[in-house]
mmCIF file of C-alpha atoms in Angstrom:
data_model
loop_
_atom_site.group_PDB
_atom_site.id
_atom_site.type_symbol
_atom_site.label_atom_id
_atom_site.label_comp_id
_atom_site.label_asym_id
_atom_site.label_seq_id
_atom_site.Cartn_x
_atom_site.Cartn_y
_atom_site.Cartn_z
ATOM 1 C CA UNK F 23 4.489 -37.533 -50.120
ATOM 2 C CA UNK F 24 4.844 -36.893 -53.699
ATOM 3 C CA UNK F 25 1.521 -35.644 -55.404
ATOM 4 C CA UNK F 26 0.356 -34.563 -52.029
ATOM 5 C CA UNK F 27 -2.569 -32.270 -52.458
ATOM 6 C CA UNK F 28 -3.578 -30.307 -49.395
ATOM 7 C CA UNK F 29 -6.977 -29.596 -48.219
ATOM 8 C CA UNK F 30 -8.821 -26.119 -49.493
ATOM 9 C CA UNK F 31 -10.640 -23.875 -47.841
ATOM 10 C CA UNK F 32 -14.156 -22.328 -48.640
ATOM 11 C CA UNK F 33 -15.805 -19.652 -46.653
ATOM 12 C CA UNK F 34 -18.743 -17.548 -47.988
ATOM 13 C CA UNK F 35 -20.018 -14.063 -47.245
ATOM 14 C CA UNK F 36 -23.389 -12.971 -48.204
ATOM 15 C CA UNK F 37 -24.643 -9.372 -49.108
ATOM 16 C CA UNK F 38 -28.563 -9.386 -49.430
ATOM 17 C CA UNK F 39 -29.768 -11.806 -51.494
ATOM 18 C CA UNK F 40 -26.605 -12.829 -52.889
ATOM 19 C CA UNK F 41 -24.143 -15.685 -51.545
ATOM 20 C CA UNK F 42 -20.076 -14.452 -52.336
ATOM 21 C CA UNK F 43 -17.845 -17.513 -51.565
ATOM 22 C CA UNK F 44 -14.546 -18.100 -51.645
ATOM 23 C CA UNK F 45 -12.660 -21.012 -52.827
ATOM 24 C CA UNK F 46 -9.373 -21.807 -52.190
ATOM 25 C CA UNK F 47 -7.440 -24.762 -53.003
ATOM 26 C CA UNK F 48 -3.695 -26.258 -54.701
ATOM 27 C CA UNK F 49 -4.145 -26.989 -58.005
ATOM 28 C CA UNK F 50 -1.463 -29.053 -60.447
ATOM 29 C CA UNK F 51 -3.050 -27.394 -63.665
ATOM 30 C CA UNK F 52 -2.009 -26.321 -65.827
ATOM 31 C CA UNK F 53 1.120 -25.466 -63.044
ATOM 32 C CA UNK F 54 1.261 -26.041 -59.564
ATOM 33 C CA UNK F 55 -0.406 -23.193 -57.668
ATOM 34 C CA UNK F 56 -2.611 -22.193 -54.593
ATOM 35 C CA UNK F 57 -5.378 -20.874 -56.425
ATOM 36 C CA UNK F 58 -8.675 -18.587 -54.826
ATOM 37 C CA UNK F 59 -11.393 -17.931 -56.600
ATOM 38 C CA UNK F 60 -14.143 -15.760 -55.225
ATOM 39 C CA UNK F 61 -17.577 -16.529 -57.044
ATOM 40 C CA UNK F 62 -21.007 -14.882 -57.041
ATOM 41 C CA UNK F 63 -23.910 -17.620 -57.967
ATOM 42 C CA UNK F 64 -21.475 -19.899 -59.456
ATOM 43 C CA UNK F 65 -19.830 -17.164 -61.441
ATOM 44 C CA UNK F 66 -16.114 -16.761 -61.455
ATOM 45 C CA UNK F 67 -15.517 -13.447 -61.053
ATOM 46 C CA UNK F 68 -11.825 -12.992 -59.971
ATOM 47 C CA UNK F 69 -9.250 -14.904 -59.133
ATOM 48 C CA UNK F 70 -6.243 -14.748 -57.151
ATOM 49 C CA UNK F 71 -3.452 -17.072 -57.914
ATOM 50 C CA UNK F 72 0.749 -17.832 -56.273
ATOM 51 C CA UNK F 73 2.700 -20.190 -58.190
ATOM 52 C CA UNK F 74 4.229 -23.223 -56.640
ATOM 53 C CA UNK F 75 6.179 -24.425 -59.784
ATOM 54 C CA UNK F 76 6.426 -28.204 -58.565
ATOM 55 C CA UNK F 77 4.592 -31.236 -57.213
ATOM 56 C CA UNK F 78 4.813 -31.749 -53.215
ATOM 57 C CA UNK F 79 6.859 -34.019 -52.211
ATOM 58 C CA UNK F 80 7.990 -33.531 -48.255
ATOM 59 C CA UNK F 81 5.928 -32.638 -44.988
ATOM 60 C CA UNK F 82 8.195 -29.518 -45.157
ATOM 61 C CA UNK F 83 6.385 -28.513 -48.758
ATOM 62 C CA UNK F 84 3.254 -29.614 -47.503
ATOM 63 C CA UNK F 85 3.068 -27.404 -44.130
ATOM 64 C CA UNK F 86 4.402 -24.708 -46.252
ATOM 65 C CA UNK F 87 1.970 -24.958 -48.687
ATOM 66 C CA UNK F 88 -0.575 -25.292 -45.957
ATOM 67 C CA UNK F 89 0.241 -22.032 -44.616
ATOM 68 C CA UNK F 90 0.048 -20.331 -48.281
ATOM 69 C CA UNK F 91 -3.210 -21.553 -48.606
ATOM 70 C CA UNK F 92 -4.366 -20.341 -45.482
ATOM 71 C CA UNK F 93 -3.090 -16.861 -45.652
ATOM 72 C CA UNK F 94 -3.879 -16.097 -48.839
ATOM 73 C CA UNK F 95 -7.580 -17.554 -47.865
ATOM 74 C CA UNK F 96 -8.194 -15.363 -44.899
ATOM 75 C CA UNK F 97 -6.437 -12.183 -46.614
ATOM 76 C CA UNK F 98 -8.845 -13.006 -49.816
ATOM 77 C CA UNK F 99 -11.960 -13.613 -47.462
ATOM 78 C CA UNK F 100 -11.426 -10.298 -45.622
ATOM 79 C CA UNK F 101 -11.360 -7.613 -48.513
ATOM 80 C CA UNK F 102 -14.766 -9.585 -49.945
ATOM 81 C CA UNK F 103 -16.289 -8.443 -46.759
ATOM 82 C CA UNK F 104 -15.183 -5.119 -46.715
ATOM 83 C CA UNK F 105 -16.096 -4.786 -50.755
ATOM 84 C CA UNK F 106 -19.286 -7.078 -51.245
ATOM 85 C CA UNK F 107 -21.027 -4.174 -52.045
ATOM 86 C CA UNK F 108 -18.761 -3.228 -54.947
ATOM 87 C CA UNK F 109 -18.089 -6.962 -56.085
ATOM 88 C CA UNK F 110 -22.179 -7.647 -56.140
ATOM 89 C CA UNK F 111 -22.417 -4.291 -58.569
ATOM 90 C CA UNK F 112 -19.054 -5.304 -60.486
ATOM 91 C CA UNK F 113 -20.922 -9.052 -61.050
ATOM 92 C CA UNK F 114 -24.075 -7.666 -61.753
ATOM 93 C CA UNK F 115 -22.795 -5.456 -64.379
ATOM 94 C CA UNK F 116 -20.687 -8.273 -66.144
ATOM 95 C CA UNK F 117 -23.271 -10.393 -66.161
ATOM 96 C CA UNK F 118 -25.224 -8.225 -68.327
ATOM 97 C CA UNK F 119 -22.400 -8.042 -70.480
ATOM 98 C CA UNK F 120 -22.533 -11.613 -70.985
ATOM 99 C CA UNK F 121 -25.859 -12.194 -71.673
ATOM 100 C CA UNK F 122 -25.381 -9.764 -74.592
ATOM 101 C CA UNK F 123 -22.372 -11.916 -75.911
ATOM 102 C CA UNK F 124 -24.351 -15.486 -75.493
ATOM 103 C CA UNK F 125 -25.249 -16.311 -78.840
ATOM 104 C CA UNK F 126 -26.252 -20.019 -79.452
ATOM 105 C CA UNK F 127 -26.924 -18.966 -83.248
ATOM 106 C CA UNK F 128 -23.501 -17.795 -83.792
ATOM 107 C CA UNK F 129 -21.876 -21.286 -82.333
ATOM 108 C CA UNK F 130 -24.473 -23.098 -84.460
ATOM 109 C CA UNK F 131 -23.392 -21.375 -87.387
ATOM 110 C CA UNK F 132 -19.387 -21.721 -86.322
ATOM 111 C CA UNK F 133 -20.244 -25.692 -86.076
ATOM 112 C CA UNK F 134 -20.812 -25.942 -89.621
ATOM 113 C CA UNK F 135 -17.118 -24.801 -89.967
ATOM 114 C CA UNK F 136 -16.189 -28.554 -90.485
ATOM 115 C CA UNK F 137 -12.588 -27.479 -89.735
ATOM 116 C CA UNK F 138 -13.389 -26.573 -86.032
ATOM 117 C CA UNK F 139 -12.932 -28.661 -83.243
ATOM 118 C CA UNK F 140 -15.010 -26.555 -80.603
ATOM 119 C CA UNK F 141 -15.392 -22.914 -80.321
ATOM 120 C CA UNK F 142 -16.505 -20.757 -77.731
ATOM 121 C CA UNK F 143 -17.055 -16.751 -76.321
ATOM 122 C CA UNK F 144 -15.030 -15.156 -73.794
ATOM 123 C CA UNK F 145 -14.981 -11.889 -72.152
ATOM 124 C CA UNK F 146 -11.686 -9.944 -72.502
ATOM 125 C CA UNK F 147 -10.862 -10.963 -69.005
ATOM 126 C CA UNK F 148 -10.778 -15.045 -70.743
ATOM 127 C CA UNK F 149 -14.582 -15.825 -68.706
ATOM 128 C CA UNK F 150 -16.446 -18.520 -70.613
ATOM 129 C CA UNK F 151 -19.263 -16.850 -72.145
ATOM 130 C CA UNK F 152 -20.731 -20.010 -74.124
ATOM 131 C CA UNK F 153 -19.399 -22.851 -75.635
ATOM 132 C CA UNK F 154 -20.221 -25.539 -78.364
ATOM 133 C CA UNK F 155 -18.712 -28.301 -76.186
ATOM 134 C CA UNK F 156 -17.825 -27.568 -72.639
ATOM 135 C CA UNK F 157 -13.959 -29.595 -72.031
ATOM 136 C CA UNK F 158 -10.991 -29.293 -69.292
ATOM 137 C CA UNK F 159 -9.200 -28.769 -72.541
ATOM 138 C CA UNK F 160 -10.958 -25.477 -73.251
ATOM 139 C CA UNK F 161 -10.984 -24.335 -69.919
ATOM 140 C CA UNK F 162 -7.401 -24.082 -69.211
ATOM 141 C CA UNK F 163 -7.168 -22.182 -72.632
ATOM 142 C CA UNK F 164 -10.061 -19.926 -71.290
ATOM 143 C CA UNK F 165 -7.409 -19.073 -68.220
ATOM 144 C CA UNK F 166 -4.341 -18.929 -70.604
ATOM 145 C CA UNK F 167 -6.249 -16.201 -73.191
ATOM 146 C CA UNK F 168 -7.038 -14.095 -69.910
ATOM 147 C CA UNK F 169 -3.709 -13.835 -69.659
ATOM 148 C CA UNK F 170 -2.564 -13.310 -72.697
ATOM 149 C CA UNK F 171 -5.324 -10.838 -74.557
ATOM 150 C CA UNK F 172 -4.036 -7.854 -73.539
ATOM 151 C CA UNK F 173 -0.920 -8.696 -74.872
ATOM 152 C CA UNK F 174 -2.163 -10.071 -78.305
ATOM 153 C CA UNK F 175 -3.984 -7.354 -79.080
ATOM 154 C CA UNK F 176 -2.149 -4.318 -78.078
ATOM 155 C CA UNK F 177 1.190 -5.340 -78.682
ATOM 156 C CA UNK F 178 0.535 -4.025 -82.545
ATOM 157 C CA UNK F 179 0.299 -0.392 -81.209
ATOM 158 C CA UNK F 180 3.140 -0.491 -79.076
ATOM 159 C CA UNK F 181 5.281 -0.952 -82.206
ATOM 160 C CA UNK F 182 5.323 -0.153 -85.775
ATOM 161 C CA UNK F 183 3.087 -3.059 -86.868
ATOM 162 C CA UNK F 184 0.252 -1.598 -86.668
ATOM 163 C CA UNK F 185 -3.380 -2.760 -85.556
ATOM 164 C CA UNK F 186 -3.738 -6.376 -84.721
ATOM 165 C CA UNK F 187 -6.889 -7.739 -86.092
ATOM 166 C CA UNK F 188 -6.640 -11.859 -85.247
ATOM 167 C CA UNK F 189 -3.922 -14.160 -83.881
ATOM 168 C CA UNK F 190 -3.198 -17.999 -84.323
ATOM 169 C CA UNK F 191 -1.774 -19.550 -81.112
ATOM 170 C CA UNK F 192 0.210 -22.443 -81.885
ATOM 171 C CA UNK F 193 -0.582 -25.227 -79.202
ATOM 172 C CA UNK F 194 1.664 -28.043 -80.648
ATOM 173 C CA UNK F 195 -0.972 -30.282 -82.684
ATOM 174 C CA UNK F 196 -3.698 -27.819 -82.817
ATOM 175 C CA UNK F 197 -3.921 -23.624 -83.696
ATOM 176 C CA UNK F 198 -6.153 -21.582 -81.336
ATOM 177 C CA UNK F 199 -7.911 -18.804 -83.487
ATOM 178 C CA UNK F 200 -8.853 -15.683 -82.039
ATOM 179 C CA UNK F 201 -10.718 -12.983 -82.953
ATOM 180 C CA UNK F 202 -12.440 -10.157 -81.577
ATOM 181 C CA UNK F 203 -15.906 -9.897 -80.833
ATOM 182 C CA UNK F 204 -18.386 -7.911 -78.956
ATOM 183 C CA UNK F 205 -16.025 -6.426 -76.560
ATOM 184 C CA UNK F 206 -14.567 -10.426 -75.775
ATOM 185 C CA UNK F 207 -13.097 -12.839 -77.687
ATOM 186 C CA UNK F 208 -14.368 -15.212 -80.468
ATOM 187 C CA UNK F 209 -12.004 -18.612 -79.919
ATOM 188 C CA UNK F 210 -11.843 -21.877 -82.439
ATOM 189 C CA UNK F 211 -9.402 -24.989 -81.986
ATOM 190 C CA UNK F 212 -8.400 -26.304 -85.230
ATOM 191 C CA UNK F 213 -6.003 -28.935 -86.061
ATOM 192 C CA UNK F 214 -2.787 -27.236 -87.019
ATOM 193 C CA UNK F 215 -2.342 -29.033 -90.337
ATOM 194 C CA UNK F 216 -5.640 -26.863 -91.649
ATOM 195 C CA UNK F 217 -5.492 -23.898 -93.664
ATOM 196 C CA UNK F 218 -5.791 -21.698 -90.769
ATOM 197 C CA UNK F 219 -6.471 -18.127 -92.780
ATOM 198 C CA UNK F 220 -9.712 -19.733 -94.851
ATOM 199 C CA UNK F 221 -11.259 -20.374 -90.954
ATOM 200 C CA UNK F 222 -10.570 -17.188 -90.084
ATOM 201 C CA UNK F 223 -11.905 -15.318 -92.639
ATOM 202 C CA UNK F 224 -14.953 -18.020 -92.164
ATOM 203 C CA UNK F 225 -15.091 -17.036 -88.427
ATOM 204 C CA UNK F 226 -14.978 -12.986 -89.731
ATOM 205 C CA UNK F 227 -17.887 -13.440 -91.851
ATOM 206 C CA UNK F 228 -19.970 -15.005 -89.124
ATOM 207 C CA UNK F 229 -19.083 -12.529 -86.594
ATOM 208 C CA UNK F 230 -19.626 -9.421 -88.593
ATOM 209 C CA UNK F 231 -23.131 -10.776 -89.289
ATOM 210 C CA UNK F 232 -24.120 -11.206 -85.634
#
């Protein structure tokens, strides 16, 4: 039974003109977890997420899992349709948002950073805003700078150190960079033998001119 993967759930609930739904399911990436996400025209726009911590590998797991999956479907499903109204206004409004931080131009102009592997935009809750080239890869660093913003960025005035303007996330062969930028994030991978602080200040200079 090892590498079971149980069956999801998906449900939707629609307010007006708009479709909610709800997608639950046990995911092995980048941990094992049972996973909702509760989307509004194919825009993530919160998700809900237990940790497992390891594969499946007995009927016991399995029917536990199961029932994790199934609870925290129904529990999920149930405050969407007692707060559609406020999720439809919450999506509309970061959606907006978004729009304003698409900017093809600036990813055309961040592809001429030879250096750069792909780049993309993300809101400070780690959305995808845009990308130069779409990958699982970037994706699961998408979820992982969600999660880790916050902390990045305001650790600096919870000490002595000061404001923090960038960071460089070490990922074993490659450097994320990270920079602010229109209320989200500017993100580049880079190979982690380049010189990581001429990219950035690159990456400044094209994000101060947008």
């Amino acid at each position: 039974m090892a590498n079971y993967i149980p069956n999801g759930r998906l449900s939707a609930v629609n307010h007006g003109n708009l479709r909610i739904e709800i997608q639950t399911e046990f995911s092995k990436y980048p941990e094992p977890r049972v996973a909702t996400a509760v989307s509004i025209s194919g825009q993530v726009i919160h998700k809900i997420q237990k940790s497992w911590g390891k594969s499946i590998d007995s009927i016991e797991e399995m029917r536990t899992v199961e029932e994790i999956i199934n609870k925290q479907h129904n529990e999920v499903t149930a405050l969407v349709h007692e707060h559609a109204a406020t999720l439809v206004a919450h999506s509309s409004t970061n959606a907006e948002k978004s729009s304003q931080m698409h900017s093809p131009e600036v990813l055309e102009k961040i592809k001429s950073i030879t250096e750069i592997q792909t780049a993309f935009i993300l809101t400070a809750e780690g959305k995808l805003v845009s990308m130069q080239k779409v990958t699982k890869e970037a994706e699961l660093i998408a979820e992982m700078i969600g999660n880790l913003t916050e902390v990045l960025f305001d650790i600096a005035r919870t000490t002595n150190m000061g404001e923090c303007e960038d960071c460089i996330l070490n990922l074993g062969t490659h450097d994320l960079l990270l920079l602010p930028y229109k209320g989200g994030y500017l993100a580049a991978l880079i190979d982690s033998k380049v010189r990581k602080r001429e990219v950035l200040d690159a990456l400044w200079k094209i994000a101060r001119a947008a």
